[in-house]
N, CA and C atoms as an extended XYZ file, in Angstrom:
246
Properties=species:S:1:pos:R:3:atomname:S:1:resname:S:1:resid:I:1 pbc="F F F"
N        -2.095        4.425      -24.810 N   UNK     1
C        -1.878        3.510      -24.063 CA  UNK     1
C        -2.485        4.142      -22.889 C   UNK     1
N        -2.500        3.855      -21.576 N   UNK     2
C        -2.991        4.246      -20.837 CA  UNK     2
C        -1.915        4.578      -19.706 C   UNK     2
N        -2.398        5.843      -18.691 N   UNK     3
C        -1.385        5.771      -17.775 CA  UNK     3
C        -1.547        6.457      -16.813 C   UNK     3
N        -1.340        6.657      -15.174 N   UNK     4
C        -1.566        7.313      -13.706 CA  UNK     4
C        -0.419        8.596      -14.065 C   UNK     4
N        -1.190        9.245      -13.754 N   UNK     5
C        -0.795       10.690      -13.189 CA  UNK     5
C        -1.603       10.898      -11.881 C   UNK     5
N        -0.743       12.079      -11.462 N   UNK     6
C        -0.663       12.610      -10.290 CA  UNK     6
C        -0.683       14.428      -10.629 C   UNK     6
N        -1.779       14.999       -9.814 N   UNK     7
C        -1.903       16.325       -9.783 CA  UNK     7
C        -2.085       17.195       -8.307 C   UNK     7
N        -1.698       18.184       -8.211 N   UNK     8
C        -1.227       18.978       -6.986 CA  UNK     8
C        -1.549       20.542       -7.951 C   UNK     8
N        -2.750       21.478       -7.014 N   UNK     9
C        -2.527       22.651       -7.747 CA  UNK     9
C        -2.560       23.391       -6.081 C   UNK     9
N        -2.280       24.702       -6.348 N   UNK    10
C        -2.686       25.749       -5.467 CA  UNK    10
C        -2.956       27.519       -6.008 C   UNK    10
N        -3.499       27.607       -4.866 N   UNK    11
C        -3.885       29.504       -5.519 CA  UNK    11
C        -3.383       29.986       -5.187 C   UNK    11
N        -2.919       31.248       -6.385 N   UNK    12
C        -2.032       32.331       -5.715 CA  UNK    12
C        -2.724       33.658       -5.515 C   UNK    12
N        -2.722       34.238       -4.306 N   UNK    13
C        -2.991       35.374       -4.025 CA  UNK    13
C        -2.048       36.899       -4.170 C   UNK    13
N        -3.218       37.465       -4.645 N   UNK    14
C        -3.011       38.909       -4.806 CA  UNK    14
C        -2.335       38.949       -3.050 C   UNK    14
N        -1.204       40.086       -2.426 N   UNK    15
C        -2.086       41.213       -0.881 CA  UNK    15
C        -3.213       41.418       -0.642 C   UNK    15
N        -4.099       41.890       -1.214 N   UNK    16
C        -5.588       41.867       -0.936 CA  UNK    16
C        -6.181       40.060       -0.667 C   UNK    16
N        -5.766       39.424       -0.664 N   UNK    17
C        -6.117       38.343       -0.599 CA  UNK    17
C        -7.693       37.710       -2.422 C   UNK    17
N        -7.029       38.232       -3.243 N   UNK    18
C        -7.725       38.091       -4.060 CA  UNK    18
C        -6.821       36.593       -4.897 C   UNK    18
N        -7.517       36.175       -5.670 N   UNK    19
C        -6.699       35.158       -6.149 CA  UNK    19
C        -6.722       35.286       -8.033 C   UNK    19
N        -5.481       35.584       -7.891 N   UNK    20
C        -5.393       35.694       -9.568 CA  UNK    20
C        -4.094       34.714      -10.254 C   UNK    20
N        -4.565       33.261       -9.373 N   UNK    21
C        -3.761       32.674      -10.886 CA  UNK    21
C        -4.017       31.246      -10.084 C   UNK    21
N        -3.679       30.617      -10.956 N   UNK    22
C        -2.934       28.830       -9.951 CA  UNK    22
C        -1.420       28.693      -10.538 C   UNK    22
N        -0.686       27.321       -9.651 N   UNK    23
C         0.152       26.686       -9.979 CA  UNK    23
C        -0.578       25.058      -10.193 C   UNK    23
N        -0.234       24.493      -11.315 N   UNK    24
C        -0.338       23.095      -11.334 CA  UNK    24
C         0.595       22.081      -11.808 C   UNK    24
N         0.225       21.336      -11.003 N   UNK    25
C         2.158       20.449      -10.881 CA  UNK    25
C         1.345       19.190      -11.140 C   UNK    25
N         1.495       18.335      -13.037 N   UNK    26
C         1.121       17.464      -12.880 CA  UNK    26
C         2.561       16.520      -13.320 C   UNK    26
N         2.254       14.741      -12.465 N   UNK    27
C         3.296       14.007      -13.057 CA  UNK    27
C         2.803       12.471      -13.496 C   UNK    27
N         3.377       11.742      -13.985 N   UNK    28
C         3.558       11.135      -14.735 CA  UNK    28
C         3.846        9.907      -13.114 C   UNK    28
N         2.993        8.934      -12.660 N   UNK    29
C         3.707        8.059      -11.752 CA  UNK    29
C         3.032        6.530      -12.050 C   UNK    29
N         2.939        6.134      -13.324 N   UNK    30
C         2.379        4.724      -13.491 CA  UNK    30
C         3.466        3.606      -13.141 C   UNK    30
N         4.887        4.061      -12.851 N   UNK    31
C         5.936        3.114      -12.794 CA  UNK    31
C         5.809        2.929      -11.167 C   UNK    31
N         5.595        3.866      -10.269 N   UNK    32
C         5.518        3.677       -9.029 CA  UNK    32
C         4.129        3.119       -8.473 C   UNK    32
N         2.771        3.123       -9.482 N   UNK    33
C         1.626        2.428       -9.162 CA  UNK    33
C         2.001        1.009       -9.540 C   UNK    33
N         2.495        0.920      -10.623 N   UNK    34
C         3.438       -0.829      -10.624 CA  UNK    34
C         4.311       -1.191      -10.028 C   UNK    34
N         4.990       -0.762       -8.940 N   UNK    35
C         5.736       -1.082       -8.249 CA  UNK    35
C         4.609       -1.463       -7.074 C   UNK    35
N         3.262       -0.462       -6.547 N   UNK    36
C         2.559       -0.764       -6.208 CA  UNK    36
C         1.939       -1.914       -5.942 C   UNK    36
N         1.437       -2.136       -6.899 N   UNK    37
C         0.286       -3.199       -7.307 CA  UNK    37
C         1.691       -4.553       -7.038 C   UNK    37
N         2.646       -4.849       -7.527 N   UNK    38
C         3.102       -5.858       -7.262 CA  UNK    38
C         3.818       -6.477       -6.042 C   UNK    38
N         4.265       -5.145       -5.238 N   UNK    39
C         4.405       -5.211       -3.717 CA  UNK    39
C         2.914       -5.851       -3.055 C   UNK    39
N         2.098       -4.853       -3.444 N   UNK    40
C         0.431       -5.482       -3.010 CA  UNK    40
C         0.526       -7.054       -3.313 C   UNK    40
N         0.650       -7.521       -4.384 N   UNK    41
C         0.223       -9.191       -4.884 CA  UNK    41
C         1.225       -9.853       -4.209 C   UNK    41
N         2.548       -9.373       -3.919 N   UNK    42
C         3.433      -10.561       -2.994 CA  UNK    42
C         2.940      -10.259       -1.561 C   UNK    42
N         2.622       -9.185       -1.214 N   UNK    43
C         1.703       -9.347        0.494 CA  UNK    43
C         0.484      -10.352        0.156 C   UNK    43
N        -0.091      -10.617       -0.706 N   UNK    44
C        -1.108      -10.975       -0.123 CA  UNK    44
C        -1.166      -12.796       -1.208 C   UNK    44
N        -0.031      -13.091       -1.509 N   UNK    45
C         0.547      -14.590       -1.932 CA  UNK    45
C         1.909      -15.258       -1.779 C   UNK    45
N         1.547      -16.235       -1.562 N   UNK    46
C         2.647      -17.272       -1.145 CA  UNK    46
C         3.412      -17.170       -2.105 C   UNK    46
N         4.596      -17.033       -1.871 N   UNK    47
C         5.747      -16.895       -3.046 CA  UNK    47
C         6.195      -18.010       -3.151 C   UNK    47
N         5.904      -18.990       -2.962 N   UNK    48
C         6.404      -20.215       -2.984 CA  UNK    48
C         4.964      -21.074       -4.102 C   UNK    48
N         3.927      -21.071       -3.791 N   UNK    49
C         3.038      -21.417       -4.504 CA  UNK    49
C         2.188      -20.518       -5.608 C   UNK    49
N         2.378      -19.263       -4.919 N   UNK    50
C         1.319      -18.521       -5.452 CA  UNK    50
C         0.221      -18.105       -5.511 C   UNK    50
N         0.183      -19.077       -4.369 N   UNK    51
C        -2.043      -19.064       -3.988 CA  UNK    51
C        -1.992      -17.397       -2.966 C   UNK    51
N        -2.949      -17.706       -2.809 N   UNK    52
C        -3.407      -16.447       -1.959 CA  UNK    52
C        -3.278      -16.545       -0.238 C   UNK    52
N        -2.778      -15.641        0.686 N   UNK    53
C        -2.399      -16.145        1.670 CA  UNK    53
C        -3.340      -16.000        3.088 C   UNK    53
N        -3.460      -16.479        4.296 N   UNK    54
C        -4.084      -16.058        5.243 CA  UNK    54
C        -4.703      -14.605        5.456 C   UNK    54
N        -4.115      -13.543        4.960 N   UNK    55
C        -4.379      -12.572        5.091 CA  UNK    55
C        -5.481      -11.942        4.176 C   UNK    55
N        -5.628      -13.008        2.529 N   UNK    56
C        -6.142      -13.146        1.538 CA  UNK    56
C        -7.963      -13.612        2.185 C   UNK    56
N        -7.338      -15.200        2.740 N   UNK    57
C        -8.371      -15.681        3.013 CA  UNK    57
C        -9.355      -15.200        4.326 C   UNK    57
N        -8.499      -14.157        5.152 N   UNK    58
C        -9.321      -13.471        6.465 CA  UNK    58
C       -10.360      -12.291        5.586 C   UNK    58
N       -10.183      -12.100        5.100 N   UNK    59
C       -11.100      -10.761        4.542 CA  UNK    59
C       -11.845      -11.328        3.534 C   UNK    59
N       -12.099      -12.404        2.977 N   UNK    60
C       -12.828      -13.071        2.295 CA  UNK    60
C       -13.395      -14.056        3.192 C   UNK    60
N       -13.202      -14.367        4.345 N   UNK    61
C       -14.042      -14.867        4.854 CA  UNK    61
C       -15.038      -14.180        5.235 C   UNK    61
N       -13.758      -12.815        6.094 N   UNK    62
C       -15.134      -11.840        6.881 CA  UNK    62
C       -16.342      -11.342        6.118 C   UNK    62
N       -15.746      -10.899        4.738 N   UNK    63
C       -16.544      -10.491        3.734 CA  UNK    63
C       -18.058      -11.143        3.554 C   UNK    63
N       -17.814      -12.351        3.365 N   UNK    64
C       -18.296      -13.613        3.330 CA  UNK    64
C       -19.376      -13.859        4.964 C   UNK    64
N       -19.381      -13.952        5.896 N   UNK    65
C       -19.780      -13.864        7.357 CA  UNK    65
C       -20.722      -12.064        7.500 C   UNK    65
N       -20.375      -11.363        6.524 N   UNK    66
C       -21.236      -10.294        6.432 CA  UNK    66
C       -22.246      -10.394        5.589 C   UNK    66
N       -21.977      -10.648        4.505 N   UNK    67
C       -23.087      -11.277        3.595 CA  UNK    67
C       -24.008      -12.044        4.292 C   UNK    67
N       -23.967      -13.196        4.904 N   UNK    68
C       -24.347      -14.360        5.526 CA  UNK    68
C       -25.261      -13.265        6.417 C   UNK    68
N       -25.280      -12.091        7.305 N   UNK    69
C       -25.541      -11.865        8.399 CA  UNK    69
C       -26.186      -10.651        8.092 C   UNK    69
N       -26.119      -10.066        7.079 N   UNK    70
C       -26.993       -9.351        6.037 CA  UNK    70
C       -28.552       -9.635        5.863 C   UNK    70
N       -28.085      -10.872        5.258 N   UNK    71
C       -29.485      -11.442        4.767 CA  UNK    71
C       -30.523      -12.861        5.279 C   UNK    71
N       -29.413      -12.283        6.966 N   UNK    72
C       -30.144      -13.357        7.786 CA  UNK    72
C       -30.140      -14.956        7.168 C   UNK    72
N       -29.277      -15.153        6.643 N   UNK    73
C       -29.640      -16.740        5.814 CA  UNK    73
C       -28.346      -17.590        6.725 C   UNK    73
N       -28.168      -19.458        5.951 N   UNK    74
C       -27.539      -20.074        6.083 CA  UNK    74
C       -26.420      -20.110        5.913 C   UNK    74
N       -25.076      -20.552        6.008 N   UNK    75
C       -23.915      -20.856        5.824 CA  UNK    75
C       -23.417      -21.619        5.809 C   UNK    75
N       -22.510      -22.135        4.918 N   UNK    76
C       -21.580      -23.354        5.176 CA  UNK    76
C       -20.555      -23.021        4.769 C   UNK    76
N       -19.212      -23.879        5.164 N   UNK    77
C       -17.924      -23.450        5.285 CA  UNK    77
C       -17.051      -24.959        4.855 C   UNK    77
N       -16.558      -25.138        3.964 N   UNK    78
C       -15.968      -26.073        4.083 CA  UNK    78
C       -13.846      -26.196        3.829 C   UNK    78
N       -13.381      -26.393        4.288 N   UNK    79
C       -11.872      -26.091        4.180 CA  UNK    79
C       -10.980      -27.525        3.889 C   UNK    79
N       -10.383      -26.983        3.348 N   UNK    80
C        -9.350      -28.211        2.852 CA  UNK    80
C        -7.712      -28.026        2.802 C   UNK    80
N        -7.462      -28.285        3.673 N   UNK    81
C        -5.540      -27.829        3.711 CA  UNK    81
C        -4.887      -29.937        2.969 C   UNK    81
N        -4.544      -29.366        2.066 N   UNK    82
C        -3.592      -30.088        1.683 CA  UNK    82
C        -2.362      -30.442        1.214 C   UNK    82
């Protein structure tokens, strides 16, 4: 099973400044990452329909415009509001 982990490390130094070892802390953060994913999904979708919201549309639109601008091409956009 895959899981998310977070790791922090710090050197241990002697009085003369020489590194004599390390302290490592590793903890499993899969539940936190799952909550983050759920919050990101909730922030990006309409709660009633489950469809992407304006924030996602704006990001996709800006990406499409950047792609067209980068290749000096033409593009068309059709919007339907049902």
